[in-house]
């Protein structure tokens, strides 16, 4: 999380910029009652990650329904990263890292007990699709 605090989105790695944009778009679409998948499909398709869309939407829904707190997101055009966005960027980065136990621990801090396993699986699945090319 601390790697993302007080940062601006242009400073982020490509995978993190993508996740931040997707999170903000999901929140905006959900607040406006728009179709979440229709809103996000173009971005996921451009990244050749359509296989991750369902799990990403599921993870966001779990965080929304079963979160231990109410998460605050900035508007899509905002340059600064909020504290809650930093927490979730760290969550999705762990999903890409393959550190399953640490991912479980972070999930357990973000959602109530009954939702931890579902969030863990969704984030791990998203991470498997979105692993950044090390080159």
mmCIF file of N, CA and C in Angstrom:
data_model
loop_
_atom_site.group_PDB
_atom_site.id
_atom_site.type_symbol
_atom_site.label_atom_id
_atom_site.label_comp_id
_atom_site.label_asym_id
_atom_site.label_seq_id
_atom_site.Cartn_x
_atom_site.Cartn_y
_atom_site.Cartn_z
ATOM 1 N N UNK A 1 0.815 -1.182 0.000
ATOM 2 C CA UNK A 1 0.000 0.000 0.000
ATOM 3 C C UNK A 1 0.868 1.258 0.000
ATOM 4 N N UNK A 2 1.940 1.250 0.808
ATOM 5 C CA UNK A 2 2.761 2.447 0.928
ATOM 6 C C UNK A 2 3.450 2.815 -0.380
ATOM 7 N N UNK A 3 3.648 1.849 -1.233
ATOM 8 C CA UNK A 3 4.263 2.131 -2.532
ATOM 9 C C UNK A 3 3.368 3.004 -3.407
ATOM 10 N N UNK A 4 2.082 3.076 -3.073
ATOM 11 C CA UNK A 4 1.121 3.811 -3.897
ATOM 12 C C UNK A 4 0.649 5.114 -3.260
ATOM 13 N N UNK A 5 0.860 5.298 -1.967
ATOM 14 C CA UNK A 5 0.387 6.494 -1.275
ATOM 15 C C UNK A 5 1.093 7.748 -1.786
ATOM 16 N N UNK A 6 0.315 8.798 -1.894
ATOM 17 C CA UNK A 6 0.833 10.105 -2.308
ATOM 18 C C UNK A 6 1.541 10.069 -3.657
ATOM 19 N N UNK A 7 1.095 9.169 -4.496
ATOM 20 C CA UNK A 7 1.652 9.083 -5.853
ATOM 21 C C UNK A 7 0.634 9.626 -6.832
ATOM 22 N N UNK A 8 1.102 9.910 -8.004
ATOM 23 C CA UNK A 8 0.236 10.356 -9.098
ATOM 24 C C UNK A 8 0.149 9.209 -10.093
ATOM 25 N N UNK A 9 -1.000 9.054 -10.740
ATOM 26 C CA UNK A 9 -1.175 7.895 -11.614
ATOM 27 C C UNK A 9 -0.144 7.823 -12.734
ATOM 28 N N UNK A 10 0.373 8.949 -13.277
ATOM 29 C CA UNK A 10 1.394 8.790 -14.325
ATOM 30 C C UNK A 10 2.673 8.117 -13.835
ATOM 31 N N UNK A 11 2.905 8.111 -12.525
ATOM 32 C CA UNK A 11 4.119 7.511 -11.961
ATOM 33 C C UNK A 11 4.004 5.996 -11.792
ATOM 34 N N UNK A 12 2.797 5.465 -11.960
ATOM 35 C CA UNK A 12 2.564 4.041 -11.722
ATOM 36 C C UNK A 12 3.056 3.189 -12.887
ATOM 37 N N UNK A 13 3.349 1.945 -12.583
ATOM 38 C CA UNK A 13 3.652 0.961 -13.629
ATOM 39 C C UNK A 13 2.385 0.738 -14.457
ATOM 40 N N UNK A 14 2.548 0.247 -15.648
ATOM 41 C CA UNK A 14 1.433 0.058 -16.574
ATOM 42 C C UNK A 14 0.299 -0.777 -15.968
ATOM 43 N N UNK A 15 0.636 -1.890 -15.339
ATOM 44 C CA UNK A 15 -0.407 -2.759 -14.762
ATOM 45 C C UNK A 15 -1.174 -2.036 -13.664
ATOM 46 N N UNK A 16 -0.489 -1.209 -12.890
ATOM 47 C CA UNK A 16 -1.152 -0.469 -11.818
ATOM 48 C C UNK A 16 -2.032 0.655 -12.381
ATOM 49 N N UNK A 17 -1.564 1.332 -13.420
ATOM 50 C CA UNK A 17 -2.410 2.348 -14.068
ATOM 51 C C UNK A 17 -3.680 1.714 -14.612
ATOM 52 N N UNK A 18 -3.530 0.543 -15.220
ATOM 53 C CA UNK A 18 -4.695 -0.169 -15.743
ATOM 54 C C UNK A 18 -5.674 -0.512 -14.617
ATOM 55 N N UNK A 19 -5.152 -1.044 -13.511
ATOM 56 C CA UNK A 19 -6.023 -1.426 -12.391
ATOM 57 C C UNK A 19 -6.705 -0.205 -11.785
ATOM 58 N N UNK A 20 -5.985 0.883 -11.632
ATOM 59 C CA UNK A 20 -6.577 2.097 -11.075
ATOM 60 C C UNK A 20 -7.706 2.589 -11.969
ATOM 61 N N UNK A 21 -7.458 2.611 -13.258
ATOM 62 C CA UNK A 21 -8.492 3.032 -14.207
ATOM 63 C C UNK A 21 -9.706 2.108 -14.152
ATOM 64 N N UNK A 22 -9.463 0.805 -14.124
ATOM 65 C CA UNK A 22 -10.567 -0.160 -14.073
ATOM 66 C C UNK A 22 -11.382 -0.008 -12.786
ATOM 67 N N UNK A 23 -10.700 0.185 -11.651
ATOM 68 C CA UNK A 23 -11.412 0.363 -10.381
ATOM 69 C C UNK A 23 -12.289 1.609 -10.422
ATOM 70 N N UNK A 24 -11.728 2.702 -10.901
ATOM 71 C CA UNK A 24 -12.494 3.951 -10.960
ATOM 72 C C UNK A 24 -13.656 3.846 -11.945
ATOM 73 N N UNK A 25 -13.426 3.205 -13.070
ATOM 74 C CA UNK A 25 -14.519 3.023 -14.033
ATOM 75 C C UNK A 25 -15.614 2.146 -13.448
ATOM 76 N N UNK A 26 -15.233 1.082 -12.734
ATOM 77 C CA UNK A 26 -16.225 0.191 -12.120
ATOM 78 C C UNK A 26 -17.087 0.975 -11.143
ATOM 79 N N UNK A 27 -16.454 1.770 -10.281
ATOM 80 C CA UNK A 27 -17.184 2.550 -9.276
ATOM 81 C C UNK A 27 -18.110 3.552 -9.949
ATOM 82 N N UNK A 28 -17.611 4.263 -10.943
ATOM 83 C CA UNK A 28 -18.427 5.255 -11.645
ATOM 84 C C UNK A 28 -19.627 4.592 -12.303
ATOM 85 N N UNK A 29 -19.408 3.481 -12.982
ATOM 86 C CA UNK A 29 -20.511 2.771 -13.645
ATOM 87 C C UNK A 29 -21.515 2.241 -12.626
ATOM 88 N N UNK A 30 -21.027 1.702 -11.527
ATOM 89 C CA UNK A 30 -21.927 1.166 -10.500
ATOM 90 C C UNK A 30 -22.786 2.273 -9.905
ATOM 91 N N UNK A 31 -22.192 3.418 -9.628
ATOM 92 C CA UNK A 31 -22.940 4.557 -9.063
ATOM 93 C C UNK A 31 -23.995 5.077 -10.031
ATOM 94 N N UNK A 32 -23.700 4.985 -11.327
ATOM 95 C CA UNK A 32 -24.625 5.493 -12.339
ATOM 96 C C UNK A 32 -25.607 4.431 -12.820
ATOM 97 N N UNK A 33 -25.493 3.213 -12.290
ATOM 98 C CA UNK A 33 -26.392 2.135 -12.676
ATOM 99 C C UNK A 33 -26.150 1.610 -14.082
ATOM 100 N N UNK A 34 -24.948 1.785 -14.590
ATOM 101 C CA UNK A 34 -24.603 1.309 -15.932
ATOM 102 C C UNK A 34 -24.131 -0.139 -15.871
ATOM 103 N N UNK A 35 -24.131 -0.785 -17.008
ATOM 104 C CA UNK A 35 -23.636 -2.151 -17.113
ATOM 105 C C UNK A 35 -22.120 -2.142 -16.888
ATOM 106 N N UNK A 36 -21.702 -2.844 -15.853
ATOM 107 C CA UNK A 36 -20.291 -2.832 -15.471
ATOM 108 C C UNK A 36 -19.401 -3.460 -16.536
ATOM 109 N N UNK A 37 -19.820 -4.606 -17.042
ATOM 110 C CA UNK A 37 -18.991 -5.297 -18.033
ATOM 111 C C UNK A 37 -18.904 -4.501 -19.333
ATOM 112 N N UNK A 38 -20.008 -3.900 -19.754
ATOM 113 C CA UNK A 38 -19.986 -3.089 -20.974
ATOM 114 C C UNK A 38 -19.054 -1.891 -20.810
ATOM 115 N N UNK A 39 -19.012 -1.335 -19.616
ATOM 116 C CA UNK A 39 -18.141 -0.193 -19.338
ATOM 117 C C UNK A 39 -16.670 -0.595 -19.395
ATOM 118 N N UNK A 40 -16.343 -1.788 -18.930
ATOM 119 C CA UNK A 40 -14.952 -2.209 -18.772
ATOM 120 C C UNK A 40 -14.386 -3.038 -19.921
ATOM 121 N N UNK A 41 -15.230 -3.583 -20.766
ATOM 122 C CA UNK A 41 -14.778 -4.565 -21.761
ATOM 123 C C UNK A 41 -13.701 -4.008 -22.698
ATOM 124 N N UNK A 42 -13.832 -2.769 -23.139
ATOM 125 C CA UNK A 42 -12.857 -2.220 -24.095
ATOM 126 C C UNK A 42 -11.454 -2.182 -23.485
ATOM 127 N N UNK A 43 -11.337 -1.747 -22.231
ATOM 128 C CA UNK A 43 -10.029 -1.686 -21.582
ATOM 129 C C UNK A 43 -9.410 -3.057 -21.384
ATOM 130 N N UNK A 44 -10.238 -4.006 -20.959
ATOM 131 C CA UNK A 44 -9.728 -5.366 -20.761
ATOM 132 C C UNK A 44 -9.366 -6.013 -22.101
ATOM 133 N N UNK A 45 -10.154 -5.737 -23.132
ATOM 134 C CA UNK A 45 -9.862 -6.293 -24.462
ATOM 135 C C UNK A 45 -8.563 -5.700 -25.017
ATOM 136 N N UNK A 46 -8.366 -4.404 -24.830
ATOM 137 C CA UNK A 46 -7.140 -3.762 -25.324
ATOM 138 C C UNK A 46 -5.903 -4.357 -24.653
ATOM 139 N N UNK A 47 -6.069 -4.810 -23.448
ATOM 140 C CA UNK A 47 -4.957 -5.422 -22.712
ATOM 141 C C UNK A 47 -4.903 -6.937 -22.928
ATOM 142 N N UNK A 48 -5.779 -7.434 -23.760
ATOM 143 C CA UNK A 48 -5.914 -8.875 -24.016
ATOM 144 C C UNK A 48 -6.125 -9.633 -22.703
ATOM 145 N N UNK A 49 -7.041 -9.088 -21.875
ATOM 146 C CA UNK A 49 -7.295 -9.654 -20.553
ATOM 147 C C UNK A 49 -8.789 -9.851 -20.305
ATOM 148 N N UNK A 50 -9.538 -10.122 -21.361
ATOM 149 C CA UNK A 50 -10.989 -10.285 -21.174
ATOM 150 C C UNK A 50 -11.306 -11.441 -20.231
ATOM 151 N N UNK A 51 -10.415 -12.416 -20.136
ATOM 152 C CA UNK A 51 -10.634 -13.538 -19.211
ATOM 153 C C UNK A 51 -10.632 -13.079 -17.746
ATOM 154 N N UNK A 52 -10.069 -11.922 -17.471
ATOM 155 C CA UNK A 52 -10.009 -11.419 -16.100
ATOM 156 C C UNK A 52 -11.190 -10.526 -15.739
ATOM 157 N N UNK A 53 -11.986 -10.119 -16.721
ATOM 158 C CA UNK A 53 -13.044 -9.150 -16.473
ATOM 159 C C UNK A 53 -14.080 -9.644 -15.468
ATOM 160 N N UNK A 54 -14.554 -10.847 -15.634
ATOM 161 C CA UNK A 54 -15.580 -11.369 -14.730
ATOM 162 C C UNK A 54 -15.067 -11.437 -13.292
ATOM 163 N N UNK A 55 -13.836 -11.895 -13.127
ATOM 164 C CA UNK A 55 -13.273 -11.994 -11.779
ATOM 165 C C UNK A 55 -12.974 -10.620 -11.193
ATOM 166 N N UNK A 56 -12.539 -9.687 -12.027
ATOM 167 C CA UNK A 56 -12.318 -8.326 -11.543
ATOM 168 C C UNK A 56 -13.639 -7.718 -11.066
ATOM 169 N N UNK A 57 -14.668 -7.831 -11.881
ATOM 170 C CA UNK A 57 -15.984 -7.307 -11.495
ATOM 171 C C UNK A 57 -16.479 -7.995 -10.223
ATOM 172 N N UNK A 58 -16.227 -9.289 -10.113
ATOM 173 C CA UNK A 58 -16.607 -10.022 -8.910
ATOM 174 C C UNK A 58 -15.854 -9.537 -7.688
ATOM 175 N N UNK A 59 -14.557 -9.304 -7.824
ATOM 176 C CA UNK A 59 -13.756 -8.805 -6.704
ATOM 177 C C UNK A 59 -14.261 -7.442 -6.246
ATOM 178 N N UNK A 60 -14.545 -6.574 -7.195
ATOM 179 C CA UNK A 60 -15.042 -5.246 -6.843
ATOM 180 C C UNK A 60 -16.408 -5.338 -6.156
ATOM 181 N N UNK A 61 -17.262 -6.244 -6.631
ATOM 182 C CA UNK A 61 -18.578 -6.419 -6.005
ATOM 183 C C UNK A 61 -18.432 -6.954 -4.576
ATOM 184 N N UNK A 62 -17.513 -7.873 -4.374
ATOM 185 C CA UNK A 62 -17.272 -8.411 -3.033
ATOM 186 C C UNK A 62 -16.784 -7.296 -2.110
ATOM 187 N N UNK A 63 -15.861 -6.487 -2.575
ATOM 188 C CA UNK A 63 -15.365 -5.374 -1.778
ATOM 189 C C UNK A 63 -16.485 -4.392 -1.457
ATOM 190 N N UNK A 64 -17.370 -4.176 -2.413
ATOM 191 C CA UNK A 64 -18.489 -3.259 -2.219
ATOM 192 C C UNK A 64 -19.508 -3.808 -1.221
ATOM 193 N N UNK A 65 -19.838 -5.081 -1.344
ATOM 194 C CA UNK A 65 -20.863 -5.716 -0.497
ATOM 195 C C UNK A 65 -20.352 -6.109 0.880
ATOM 196 N N UNK A 66 -19.128 -6.622 0.921
ATOM 197 C CA UNK A 66 -18.633 -7.254 2.152
ATOM 198 C C UNK A 66 -17.406 -6.571 2.739
ATOM 199 N N UNK A 67 -17.108 -5.388 2.281
ATOM 200 C CA UNK A 67 -15.946 -4.668 2.791
ATOM 201 C C UNK A 67 -16.096 -4.301 4.248
ATOM 202 N N UNK A 68 -14.993 -4.337 4.968
ATOM 203 C CA UNK A 68 -15.009 -3.967 6.379
ATOM 204 C C UNK A 68 -15.114 -2.453 6.552
ATOM 205 N N UNK A 69 -15.023 -1.738 5.446
ATOM 206 C CA UNK A 69 -15.162 -0.281 5.474
ATOM 207 C C UNK A 69 -15.709 0.166 4.119
ATOM 208 N N UNK A 70 -16.082 1.403 4.055
ATOM 209 C CA UNK A 70 -16.538 1.957 2.785
ATOM 210 C C UNK A 70 -15.330 2.559 2.081
ATOM 211 N N UNK A 71 -15.054 2.067 0.899
ATOM 212 C CA UNK A 71 -13.883 2.517 0.142
ATOM 213 C C UNK A 71 -14.201 3.810 -0.604
ATOM 214 N N UNK A 72 -13.223 4.696 -0.645
ATOM 215 C CA UNK A 72 -13.372 5.970 -1.358
ATOM 216 C C UNK A 72 -12.484 5.949 -2.594
ATOM 217 N N UNK A 73 -13.102 6.324 -3.701
ATOM 218 C CA UNK A 73 -12.401 6.363 -4.980
ATOM 219 C C UNK A 73 -12.468 7.767 -5.555
ATOM 220 N N UNK A 74 -11.404 8.152 -6.221
ATOM 221 C CA UNK A 74 -11.377 9.440 -6.905
ATOM 222 C C UNK A 74 -12.087 9.300 -8.253
ATOM 223 N N UNK A 75 -12.504 10.408 -8.834
ATOM 224 C CA UNK A 75 -13.088 10.356 -10.181
ATOM 225 C C UNK A 75 -12.041 9.861 -11.181
ATOM 226 N N UNK A 76 -12.494 9.318 -12.305
ATOM 227 C CA UNK A 76 -11.550 8.760 -13.294
ATOM 228 C C UNK A 76 -10.450 9.721 -13.740
ATOM 229 N N UNK A 77 -10.719 11.012 -13.759
ATOM 230 C CA UNK A 77 -9.732 11.978 -14.261
ATOM 231 C C UNK A 77 -8.750 12.475 -13.201
ATOM 232 N N UNK A 78 -8.927 12.091 -11.953
ATOM 233 C CA UNK A 78 -8.085 12.577 -10.858
ATOM 234 C C UNK A 78 -6.676 11.992 -10.962
ATOM 235 N N UNK A 79 -5.683 12.828 -10.748
ATOM 236 C CA UNK A 79 -4.287 12.409 -10.870
ATOM 237 C C UNK A 79 -3.785 11.726 -9.591
ATOM 238 N N UNK A 80 -4.258 12.167 -8.449
ATOM 239 C CA UNK A 80 -3.817 11.616 -7.161
ATOM 240 C C UNK A 80 -4.526 10.310 -6.831
ATOM 241 N N UNK A 81 -3.830 9.455 -6.110
ATOM 242 C CA UNK A 81 -4.360 8.157 -5.685
ATOM 243 C C UNK A 81 -4.856 8.291 -4.249
ATOM 244 N N UNK A 82 -6.086 7.860 -3.986
ATOM 245 C CA UNK A 82 -6.621 7.923 -2.629
ATOM 246 C C UNK A 82 -6.003 6.803 -1.782
ATOM 247 N N UNK A 83 -6.141 6.921 -0.476
ATOM 248 C CA UNK A 83 -5.634 5.882 0.433
ATOM 249 C C UNK A 83 -6.278 4.528 0.126
ATOM 250 N N UNK A 84 -7.588 4.533 -0.098
ATOM 251 C CA UNK A 84 -8.282 3.270 -0.373
ATOM 252 C C UNK A 84 -7.867 2.684 -1.718
ATOM 253 N N UNK A 85 -7.658 3.537 -2.702
ATOM 254 C CA UNK A 85 -7.163 3.053 -3.995
ATOM 255 C C UNK A 85 -5.781 2.429 -3.822
ATOM 256 N N UNK A 86 -4.951 3.019 -2.978
ATOM 257 C CA UNK A 86 -3.618 2.461 -2.702
ATOM 258 C C UNK A 86 -3.738 1.078 -2.084
ATOM 259 N N UNK A 87 -4.693 0.905 -1.159
ATOM 260 C CA UNK A 87 -4.912 -0.420 -0.550
ATOM 261 C C UNK A 87 -5.277 -1.450 -1.617
ATOM 262 N N UNK A 88 -6.170 -1.065 -2.515
ATOM 263 C CA UNK A 88 -6.627 -2.028 -3.527
ATOM 264 C C UNK A 88 -5.586 -2.250 -4.615
ATOM 265 N N UNK A 89 -4.796 -1.235 -4.940
ATOM 266 C CA UNK A 89 -3.690 -1.461 -5.873
ATOM 267 C C UNK A 89 -2.706 -2.471 -5.283
ATOM 268 N N UNK A 90 -2.445 -2.353 -3.988
ATOM 269 C CA UNK A 90 -1.560 -3.320 -3.318
ATOM 270 C C UNK A 90 -2.186 -4.711 -3.339
ATOM 271 N N UNK A 91 -3.489 -4.785 -3.155
ATOM 272 C CA UNK A 91 -4.198 -6.065 -3.207
ATOM 273 C C UNK A 91 -4.018 -6.728 -4.575
ATOM 274 N N UNK A 92 -4.302 -5.980 -5.637
ATOM 275 C CA UNK A 92 -4.191 -6.560 -6.976
ATOM 276 C C UNK A 92 -2.737 -6.833 -7.364
ATOM 277 N N UNK A 93 -1.797 -6.047 -6.845
ATOM 278 C CA UNK A 93 -0.371 -6.339 -7.079
ATOM 279 C C UNK A 93 0.008 -7.668 -6.438
ATOM 280 N N UNK A 94 -0.520 -7.928 -5.240
ATOM 281 C CA UNK A 94 -0.271 -9.228 -4.604
ATOM 282 C C UNK A 94 -0.872 -10.355 -5.430
ATOM 283 N N UNK A 95 -2.011 -10.107 -6.049
ATOM 284 C CA UNK A 95 -2.621 -11.108 -6.924
ATOM 285 C C UNK A 95 -1.715 -11.462 -8.087
ATOM 286 N N UNK A 96 -0.979 -10.478 -8.582
ATOM 287 C CA UNK A 96 -0.036 -10.722 -9.682
ATOM 288 C C UNK A 96 1.252 -11.367 -9.190
ATOM 289 N N UNK A 97 1.566 -11.214 -7.912
ATOM 290 C CA UNK A 97 2.858 -11.674 -7.394
ATOM 291 C C UNK A 97 2.932 -13.175 -7.163
ATOM 292 N N UNK A 98 1.776 -13.825 -7.002
ATOM 293 C CA UNK A 98 1.781 -15.246 -6.697
ATOM 294 C C UNK A 98 1.981 -15.548 -5.225
ATOM 295 N N UNK A 99 2.021 -14.527 -4.376
ATOM 296 C CA UNK A 99 2.187 -14.714 -2.931
ATOM 297 C C UNK A 99 0.824 -14.958 -2.302
ATOM 298 N N UNK A 100 0.337 -16.171 -2.431
ATOM 299 C CA UNK A 100 -1.023 -16.519 -2.050
ATOM 300 C C UNK A 100 -1.321 -16.282 -0.570
ATOM 301 N N UNK A 101 -0.399 -16.632 0.305
ATOM 302 C CA UNK A 101 -0.646 -16.467 1.735
ATOM 303 C C UNK A 101 -0.747 -14.990 2.109
ATOM 304 N N UNK A 102 0.164 -14.174 1.585
ATOM 305 C CA UNK A 102 0.104 -12.725 1.855
ATOM 306 C C UNK A 102 -1.169 -12.135 1.277
ATOM 307 N N UNK A 103 -1.571 -12.611 0.099
ATOM 308 C CA UNK A 103 -2.821 -12.144 -0.504
ATOM 309 C C UNK A 103 -3.984 -12.463 0.425
ATOM 310 N N UNK A 104 -4.002 -13.677 0.965
ATOM 311 C CA UNK A 104 -5.072 -14.070 1.900
ATOM 312 C C UNK A 104 -5.108 -13.122 3.107
ATOM 313 N N UNK A 105 -3.931 -12.817 3.637
ATOM 314 C CA UNK A 105 -3.863 -11.929 4.800
ATOM 315 C C UNK A 105 -4.436 -10.544 4.490
ATOM 316 N N UNK A 106 -4.117 -10.016 3.337
ATOM 317 C CA UNK A 106 -4.633 -8.692 2.960
ATOM 318 C C UNK A 106 -6.134 -8.760 2.713
ATOM 319 N N UNK A 107 -6.595 -9.807 2.049
ATOM 320 C CA UNK A 107 -8.042 -9.971 1.834
ATOM 321 C C UNK A 107 -8.781 -9.965 3.170
ATOM 322 N N UNK A 108 -8.199 -10.623 4.160
ATOM 323 C CA UNK A 108 -8.831 -10.730 5.478
ATOM 324 C C UNK A 108 -8.936 -9.382 6.183
ATOM 325 N N UNK A 109 -8.128 -8.417 5.788
ATOM 326 C CA UNK A 109 -8.234 -7.079 6.384
ATOM 327 C C UNK A 109 -9.251 -6.208 5.666
ATOM 328 N N UNK A 110 -9.631 -6.606 4.462
ATOM 329 C CA UNK A 110 -10.502 -5.763 3.641
ATOM 330 C C UNK A 110 -11.971 -6.165 3.655
ATOM 331 N N UNK A 111 -12.239 -7.466 3.871
ATOM 332 C CA UNK A 111 -13.619 -7.946 3.842
ATOM 333 C C UNK A 111 -13.895 -8.815 5.064
ATOM 334 N N UNK A 112 -15.182 -8.994 5.352
ATOM 335 C CA UNK A 112 -15.576 -9.843 6.471
ATOM 336 C C UNK A 112 -15.231 -11.303 6.169
ATOM 337 N N UNK A 113 -15.105 -12.107 7.224
ATOM 338 C CA UNK A 113 -14.619 -13.483 7.142
ATOM 339 C C UNK A 113 -15.280 -14.313 6.048
ATOM 340 N N UNK A 114 -16.598 -14.218 5.922
ATOM 341 C CA UNK A 114 -17.312 -15.064 4.963
ATOM 342 C C UNK A 114 -16.985 -14.729 3.503
ATOM 343 N N UNK A 115 -16.350 -13.579 3.256
ATOM 344 C CA UNK A 115 -16.036 -13.174 1.887
ATOM 345 C C UNK A 115 -14.555 -13.308 1.532
ATOM 346 N N UNK A 116 -13.722 -13.657 2.490
ATOM 347 C CA UNK A 116 -12.275 -13.703 2.260
ATOM 348 C C UNK A 116 -11.919 -14.689 1.151
ATOM 349 N N UNK A 117 -12.434 -15.885 1.215
ATOM 350 C CA UNK A 117 -12.077 -16.910 0.222
ATOM 351 C C UNK A 117 -12.497 -16.483 -1.186
ATOM 352 N N UNK A 118 -13.688 -15.940 -1.325
ATOM 353 C CA UNK A 118 -14.166 -15.508 -2.645
ATOM 354 C C UNK A 118 -13.316 -14.375 -3.199
ATOM 355 N N UNK A 119 -12.974 -13.411 -2.350
ATOM 356 C CA UNK A 119 -12.128 -12.304 -2.806
ATOM 357 C C UNK A 119 -10.751 -12.823 -3.180
ATOM 358 N N UNK A 120 -10.207 -13.695 -2.379
ATOM 359 C CA UNK A 120 -8.882 -14.266 -2.650
ATOM 360 C C UNK A 120 -8.845 -14.935 -4.022
ATOM 361 N N UNK A 121 -9.815 -15.779 -4.301
ATOM 362 C CA UNK A 121 -9.857 -16.486 -5.587
ATOM 363 C C UNK A 121 -9.999 -15.496 -6.742
ATOM 364 N N UNK A 122 -10.892 -14.519 -6.603
ATOM 365 C CA UNK A 122 -11.112 -13.555 -7.682
ATOM 366 C C UNK A 122 -9.849 -12.749 -7.971
ATOM 367 N N UNK A 123 -9.193 -12.252 -6.923
ATOM 368 C CA UNK A 123 -7.993 -11.431 -7.116
ATOM 369 C C UNK A 123 -6.842 -12.274 -7.661
ATOM 370 N N UNK A 124 -6.715 -13.483 -7.181
ATOM 371 C CA UNK A 124 -5.658 -14.371 -7.680
ATOM 372 C C UNK A 124 -5.878 -14.693 -9.162
ATOM 373 N N UNK A 125 -7.129 -14.888 -9.556
ATOM 374 C CA UNK A 125 -7.452 -15.164 -10.957
ATOM 375 C C UNK A 125 -7.147 -13.955 -11.835
ATOM 376 N N UNK A 126 -7.531 -12.772 -11.370
ATOM 377 C CA UNK A 126 -7.208 -11.548 -12.110
ATOM 378 C C UNK A 126 -5.696 -11.427 -12.242
ATOM 379 N N UNK A 127 -4.993 -11.658 -11.160
ATOM 380 C CA UNK A 127 -3.536 -11.557 -11.174
ATOM 381 C C UNK A 127 -2.882 -12.505 -12.154
ATOM 382 N N UNK A 128 -3.412 -13.713 -12.265
ATOM 383 C CA UNK A 128 -2.835 -14.701 -13.186
ATOM 384 C C UNK A 128 -2.945 -14.231 -14.637
ATOM 385 N N UNK A 129 -4.000 -13.508 -14.948
ATOM 386 C CA UNK A 129 -4.204 -13.022 -16.319
ATOM 387 C C UNK A 129 -3.388 -11.754 -16.561
ATOM 388 N N UNK A 130 -3.240 -10.928 -15.538
ATOM 389 C CA UNK A 130 -2.636 -9.613 -15.707
ATOM 390 C C UNK A 130 -1.183 -9.518 -15.312
ATOM 391 N N UNK A 131 -0.512 -10.652 -15.122
ATOM 392 C CA UNK A 131 0.915 -10.590 -14.758
ATOM 393 C C UNK A 131 1.651 -9.768 -15.790
ATOM 394 N N UNK A 132 2.380 -8.800 -15.289
ATOM 395 C CA UNK A 132 3.097 -7.899 -16.159
ATOM 396 C C UNK A 132 4.312 -8.580 -16.785
ATOM 397 N N UNK A 133 4.562 -8.300 -18.035
ATOM 398 C CA UNK A 133 5.731 -8.831 -18.725
ATOM 399 C C UNK A 133 6.979 -8.213 -18.110
ATOM 400 N N UNK A 134 7.895 -9.039 -17.592
ATOM 401 C CA UNK A 134 9.070 -8.502 -16.915
ATOM 402 C C UNK A 134 10.052 -7.791 -17.840
ATOM 403 N N UNK A 135 9.881 -7.897 -19.135
ATOM 404 C CA UNK A 135 10.836 -7.275 -20.070
ATOM 405 C C UNK A 135 10.755 -5.772 -20.107
#
